[in-house]
Coordinates of C-alpha atoms in Angstrom, one line a residue:
X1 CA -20.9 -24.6 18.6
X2 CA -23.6 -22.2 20.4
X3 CA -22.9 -20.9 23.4
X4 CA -24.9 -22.0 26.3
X5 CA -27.7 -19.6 27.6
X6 CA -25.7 -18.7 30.9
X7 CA -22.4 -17.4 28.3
X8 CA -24.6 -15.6 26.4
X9 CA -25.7 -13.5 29.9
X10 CA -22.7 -13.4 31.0
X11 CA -20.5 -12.4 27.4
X12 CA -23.8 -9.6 27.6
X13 CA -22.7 -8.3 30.9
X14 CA -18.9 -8.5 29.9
X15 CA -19.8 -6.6 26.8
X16 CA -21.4 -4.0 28.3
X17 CA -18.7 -3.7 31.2
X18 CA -15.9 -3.5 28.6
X19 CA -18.0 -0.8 26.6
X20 CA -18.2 1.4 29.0
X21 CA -14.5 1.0 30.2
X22 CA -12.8 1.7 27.2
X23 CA -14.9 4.8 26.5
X24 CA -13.1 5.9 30.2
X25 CA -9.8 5.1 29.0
X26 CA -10.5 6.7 25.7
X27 CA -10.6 9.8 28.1
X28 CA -8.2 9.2 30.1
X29 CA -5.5 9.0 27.1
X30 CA -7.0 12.6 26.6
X31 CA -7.1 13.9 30.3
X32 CA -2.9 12.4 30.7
X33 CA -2.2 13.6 27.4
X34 CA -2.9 17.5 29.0
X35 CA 0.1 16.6 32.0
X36 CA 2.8 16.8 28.6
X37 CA 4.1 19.7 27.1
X38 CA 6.0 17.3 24.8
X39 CA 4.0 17.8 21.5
X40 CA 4.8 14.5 20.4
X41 CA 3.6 12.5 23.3
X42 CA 0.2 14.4 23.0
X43 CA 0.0 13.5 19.5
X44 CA 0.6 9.2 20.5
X45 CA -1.9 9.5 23.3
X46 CA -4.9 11.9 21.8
X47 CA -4.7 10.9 18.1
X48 CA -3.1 7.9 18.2
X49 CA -3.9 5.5 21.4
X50 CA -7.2 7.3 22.0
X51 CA -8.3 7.3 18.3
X52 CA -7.5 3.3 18.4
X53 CA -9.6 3.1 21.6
X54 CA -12.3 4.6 20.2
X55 CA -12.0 2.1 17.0
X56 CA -12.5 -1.1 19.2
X57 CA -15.1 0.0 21.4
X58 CA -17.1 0.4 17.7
X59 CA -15.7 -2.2 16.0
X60 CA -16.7 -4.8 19.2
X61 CA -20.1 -3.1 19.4
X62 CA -21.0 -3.9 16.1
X63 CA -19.5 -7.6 15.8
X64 CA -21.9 -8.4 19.2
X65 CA -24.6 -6.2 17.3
X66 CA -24.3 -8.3 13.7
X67 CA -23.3 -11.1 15.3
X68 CA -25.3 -11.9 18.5
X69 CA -23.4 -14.6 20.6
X70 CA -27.4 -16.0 20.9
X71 CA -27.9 -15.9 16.7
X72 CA -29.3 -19.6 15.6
X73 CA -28.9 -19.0 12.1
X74 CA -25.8 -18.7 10.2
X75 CA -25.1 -15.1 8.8
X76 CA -25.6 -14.0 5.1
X77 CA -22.2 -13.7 3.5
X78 CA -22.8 -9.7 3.4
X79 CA -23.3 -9.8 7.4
X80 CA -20.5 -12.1 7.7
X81 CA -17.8 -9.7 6.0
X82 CA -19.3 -7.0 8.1
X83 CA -18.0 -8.7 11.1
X84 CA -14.5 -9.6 9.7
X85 CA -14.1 -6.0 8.4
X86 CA -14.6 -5.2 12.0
X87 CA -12.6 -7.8 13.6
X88 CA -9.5 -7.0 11.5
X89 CA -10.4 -3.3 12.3
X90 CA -10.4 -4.4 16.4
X91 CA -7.1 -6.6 16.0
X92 CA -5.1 -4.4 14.7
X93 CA -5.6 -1.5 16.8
X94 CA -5.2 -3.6 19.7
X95 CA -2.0 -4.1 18.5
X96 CA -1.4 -0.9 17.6
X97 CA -2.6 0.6 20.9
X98 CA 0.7 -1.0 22.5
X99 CA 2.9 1.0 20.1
X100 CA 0.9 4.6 20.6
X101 CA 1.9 4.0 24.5
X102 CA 5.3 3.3 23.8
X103 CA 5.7 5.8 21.7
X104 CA 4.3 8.4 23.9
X105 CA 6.6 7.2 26.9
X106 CA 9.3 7.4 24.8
X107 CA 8.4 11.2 23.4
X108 CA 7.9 12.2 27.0
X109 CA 11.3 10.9 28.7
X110 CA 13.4 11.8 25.3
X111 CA 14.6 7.9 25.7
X112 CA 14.7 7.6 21.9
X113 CA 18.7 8.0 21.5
X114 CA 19.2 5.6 24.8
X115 CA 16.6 3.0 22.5
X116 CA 18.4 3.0 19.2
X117 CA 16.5 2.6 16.2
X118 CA 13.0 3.3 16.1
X119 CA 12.7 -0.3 15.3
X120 CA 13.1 -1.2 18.9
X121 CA 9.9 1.4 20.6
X122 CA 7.8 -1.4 21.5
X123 CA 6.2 -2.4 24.6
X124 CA 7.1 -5.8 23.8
X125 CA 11.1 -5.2 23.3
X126 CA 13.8 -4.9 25.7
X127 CA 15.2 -1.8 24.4
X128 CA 12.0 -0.3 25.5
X129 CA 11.0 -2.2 28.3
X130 CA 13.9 -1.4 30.9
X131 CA 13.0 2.1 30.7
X132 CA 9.1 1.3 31.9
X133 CA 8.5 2.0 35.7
X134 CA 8.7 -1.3 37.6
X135 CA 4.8 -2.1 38.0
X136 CA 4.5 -1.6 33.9
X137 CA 7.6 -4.0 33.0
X138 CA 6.4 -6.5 35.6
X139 CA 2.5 -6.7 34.1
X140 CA 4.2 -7.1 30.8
X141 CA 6.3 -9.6 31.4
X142 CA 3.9 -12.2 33.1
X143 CA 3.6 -15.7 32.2
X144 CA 0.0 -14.4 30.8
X145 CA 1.1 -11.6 29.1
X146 CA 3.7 -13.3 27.3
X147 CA 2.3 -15.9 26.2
X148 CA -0.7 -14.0 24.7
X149 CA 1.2 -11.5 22.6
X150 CA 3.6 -14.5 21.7
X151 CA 0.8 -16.7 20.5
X152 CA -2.6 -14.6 20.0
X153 CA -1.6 -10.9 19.1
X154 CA 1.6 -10.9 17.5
X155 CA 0.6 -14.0 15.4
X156 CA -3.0 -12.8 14.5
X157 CA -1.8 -9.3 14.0
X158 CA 1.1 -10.5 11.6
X159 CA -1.3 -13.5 9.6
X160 CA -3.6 -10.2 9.0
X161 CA -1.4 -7.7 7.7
X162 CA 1.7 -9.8 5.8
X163 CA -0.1 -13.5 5.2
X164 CA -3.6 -14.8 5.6
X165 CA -6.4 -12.5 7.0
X166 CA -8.5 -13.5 10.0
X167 CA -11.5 -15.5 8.7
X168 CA -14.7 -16.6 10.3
X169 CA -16.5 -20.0 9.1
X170 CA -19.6 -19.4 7.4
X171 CA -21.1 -22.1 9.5
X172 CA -21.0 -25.3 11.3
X173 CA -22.3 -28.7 10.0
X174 CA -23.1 -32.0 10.9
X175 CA -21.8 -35.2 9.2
X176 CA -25.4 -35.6 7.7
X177 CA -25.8 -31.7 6.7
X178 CA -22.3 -31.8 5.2
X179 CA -23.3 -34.5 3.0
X180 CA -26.9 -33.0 2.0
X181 CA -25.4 -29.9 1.3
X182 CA -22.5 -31.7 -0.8
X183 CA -25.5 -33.6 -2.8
X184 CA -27.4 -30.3 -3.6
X185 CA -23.8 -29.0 -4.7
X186 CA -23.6 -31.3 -7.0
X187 CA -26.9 -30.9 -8.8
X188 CA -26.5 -27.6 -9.0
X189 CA -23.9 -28.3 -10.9
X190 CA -25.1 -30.5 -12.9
X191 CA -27.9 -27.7 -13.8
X192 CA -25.1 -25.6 -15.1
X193 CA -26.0 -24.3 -18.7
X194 CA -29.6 -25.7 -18.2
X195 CA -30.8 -22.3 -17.4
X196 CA -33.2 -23.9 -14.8
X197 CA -33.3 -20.8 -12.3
X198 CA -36.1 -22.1 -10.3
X199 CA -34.5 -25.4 -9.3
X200 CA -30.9 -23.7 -8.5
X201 CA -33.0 -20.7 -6.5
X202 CA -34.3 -24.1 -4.8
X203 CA -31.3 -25.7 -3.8
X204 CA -29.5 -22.1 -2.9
X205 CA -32.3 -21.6 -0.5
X206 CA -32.2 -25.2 0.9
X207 CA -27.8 -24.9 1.5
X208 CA -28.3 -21.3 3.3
X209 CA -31.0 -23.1 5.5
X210 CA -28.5 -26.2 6.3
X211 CA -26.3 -26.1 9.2
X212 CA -25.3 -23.3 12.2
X213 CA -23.8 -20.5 12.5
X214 CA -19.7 -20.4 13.4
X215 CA -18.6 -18.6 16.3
X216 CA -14.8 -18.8 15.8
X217 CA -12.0 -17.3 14.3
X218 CA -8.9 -18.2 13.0
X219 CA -6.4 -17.0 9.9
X220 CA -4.4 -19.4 8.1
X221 CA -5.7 -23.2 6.9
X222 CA -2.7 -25.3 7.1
X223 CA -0.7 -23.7 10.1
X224 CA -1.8 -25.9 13.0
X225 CA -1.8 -24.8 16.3
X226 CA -0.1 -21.4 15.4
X227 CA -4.0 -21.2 13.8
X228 CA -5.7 -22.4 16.3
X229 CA -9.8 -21.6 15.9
X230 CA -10.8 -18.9 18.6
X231 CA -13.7 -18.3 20.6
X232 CA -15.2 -15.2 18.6
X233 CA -17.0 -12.8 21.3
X234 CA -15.2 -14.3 24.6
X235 CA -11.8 -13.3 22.3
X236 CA -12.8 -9.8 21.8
X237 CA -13.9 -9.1 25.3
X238 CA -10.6 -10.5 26.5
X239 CA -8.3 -8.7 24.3
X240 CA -10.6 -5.1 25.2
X241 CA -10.2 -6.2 28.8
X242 CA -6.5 -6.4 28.4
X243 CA -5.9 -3.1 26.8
X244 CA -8.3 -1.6 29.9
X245 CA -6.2 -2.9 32.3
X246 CA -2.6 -2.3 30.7
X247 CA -3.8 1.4 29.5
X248 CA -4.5 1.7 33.2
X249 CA -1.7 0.8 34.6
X250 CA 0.7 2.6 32.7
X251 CA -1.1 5.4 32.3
X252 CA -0.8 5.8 36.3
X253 CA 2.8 6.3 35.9
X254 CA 4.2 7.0 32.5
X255 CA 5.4 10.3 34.3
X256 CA 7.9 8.1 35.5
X257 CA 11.0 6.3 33.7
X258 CA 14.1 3.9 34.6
X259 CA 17.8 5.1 34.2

């Protein structure tokens, strides 16, 4: 399904907002990593939070760049693995930016023996959350916040490492494509061990020029709704737009810890 010419301006202005803010956060992670003595804390916010920053803001400038949320033609299958390899690069440092902030909080206020296990330094576990200034535990438990590392992050993170990476369609196709492109599959292959190059060069050409190209995202075939196709560039803009606004906020007061 394209997206209409008024998405496309406004996922362009979106991209170019959320660009531009994580590259201040990026810095930010650097400027509050200078208020810590705590060597360890430096080390979560400069080379790890910061570093993952830096990853997105790539990795989601060259999925809109290889994938243009105005492209009418589906990808080549080179192009296409380029934008997985950067999707899976931008999901799972999303994740992973969560963890670096944890991490460093927990460094900073020595909370680790209170925690446990290191098992339980998460922004999305109780151990760690009860510690978090008030304004950080109440962003992360909203209904929104929940729910999306409940059924986006933590699912899509955990399909791409452990089960079924996140996959993009090669492309879209009518009922009547699908079933021209079906017929050219099958005499190509009924060519097979005729050697006739020409004819099969013919047909490849004629399937890449069938259908459009796929703008969503999902990982595992036969899971359901826990697989639910997403919205490529609006997905990735979102998620960026989360981590601004979380790194922000905590940031703000990670000097600052519960009893």
């Amino acid at each position: 399904m394209y997206y209409t010419p008024e998405q496309q301006d406004d996922l362009a202005h979106a991209y170019i907002s959320a660009h531009s803010e994580l590259s201040e956060l990026m810095l930010e992670c650097l400027r509050q990593a200078d208020t810590t003595d705590v060597a360890a804390s430096k080390e979560h916010l400069c080379h790890g939070a910061a570093r993952r920053i830096g990853v997105m803001s790539r990795a989601m400038q060259r999925i809109f760049s290889l994938f243009p949320p105005d492209s009418d033609r589906p990808l080549s299958m080179d192009s296409l693995h380029d934008v997985q390899i950067n999707l899976h690069a931008f999901v799972i440092n999303v994740f992973g930016v969560f963890e670096n902030f944890a991490w460093a909080f927990v460094h900073r206020h020595n909370l680790l023996p209170a925690i446990g296990r290191p098992v339980n330094v998460s922004m999305f576990k109780d151990a760690t959350r009860q510690h978090l200034p008030i304004a950080v535990e109440d962003y992360l438990s909203s209904d929104r916040i929940t729910r999306w590392h409940a059924e986006y992050l933590k699912n899509y993170r955990d399909a791409l490492a452990h089960q079924i990476p996140l996959y993009i369609p090669p492309k879209t196709m009518t009922k009547d494509e699908g079933e021209r492109f079906n017929a050219l599959e099958a005499e190509k292959w009924g060519l097979a061990g005729r050697a006739d190059w020409d004819r099969i060069n013919a047909i490849s050409a004629e399937q890449d020029a069938i259908g459009s190209p796929c703008f969503t995202f999902l990982h595992s075939l036969e899971e359901g709704a826990a697989s639910r196709p997403l919205r490529l560039h609006p997905q990735v803009i979102s998620d960026s737009n989360t981590v601004i606004d979380f790194g922000r906020r905590f940031l703000a007061s990670w000097h600052e810890h519960r009893q």
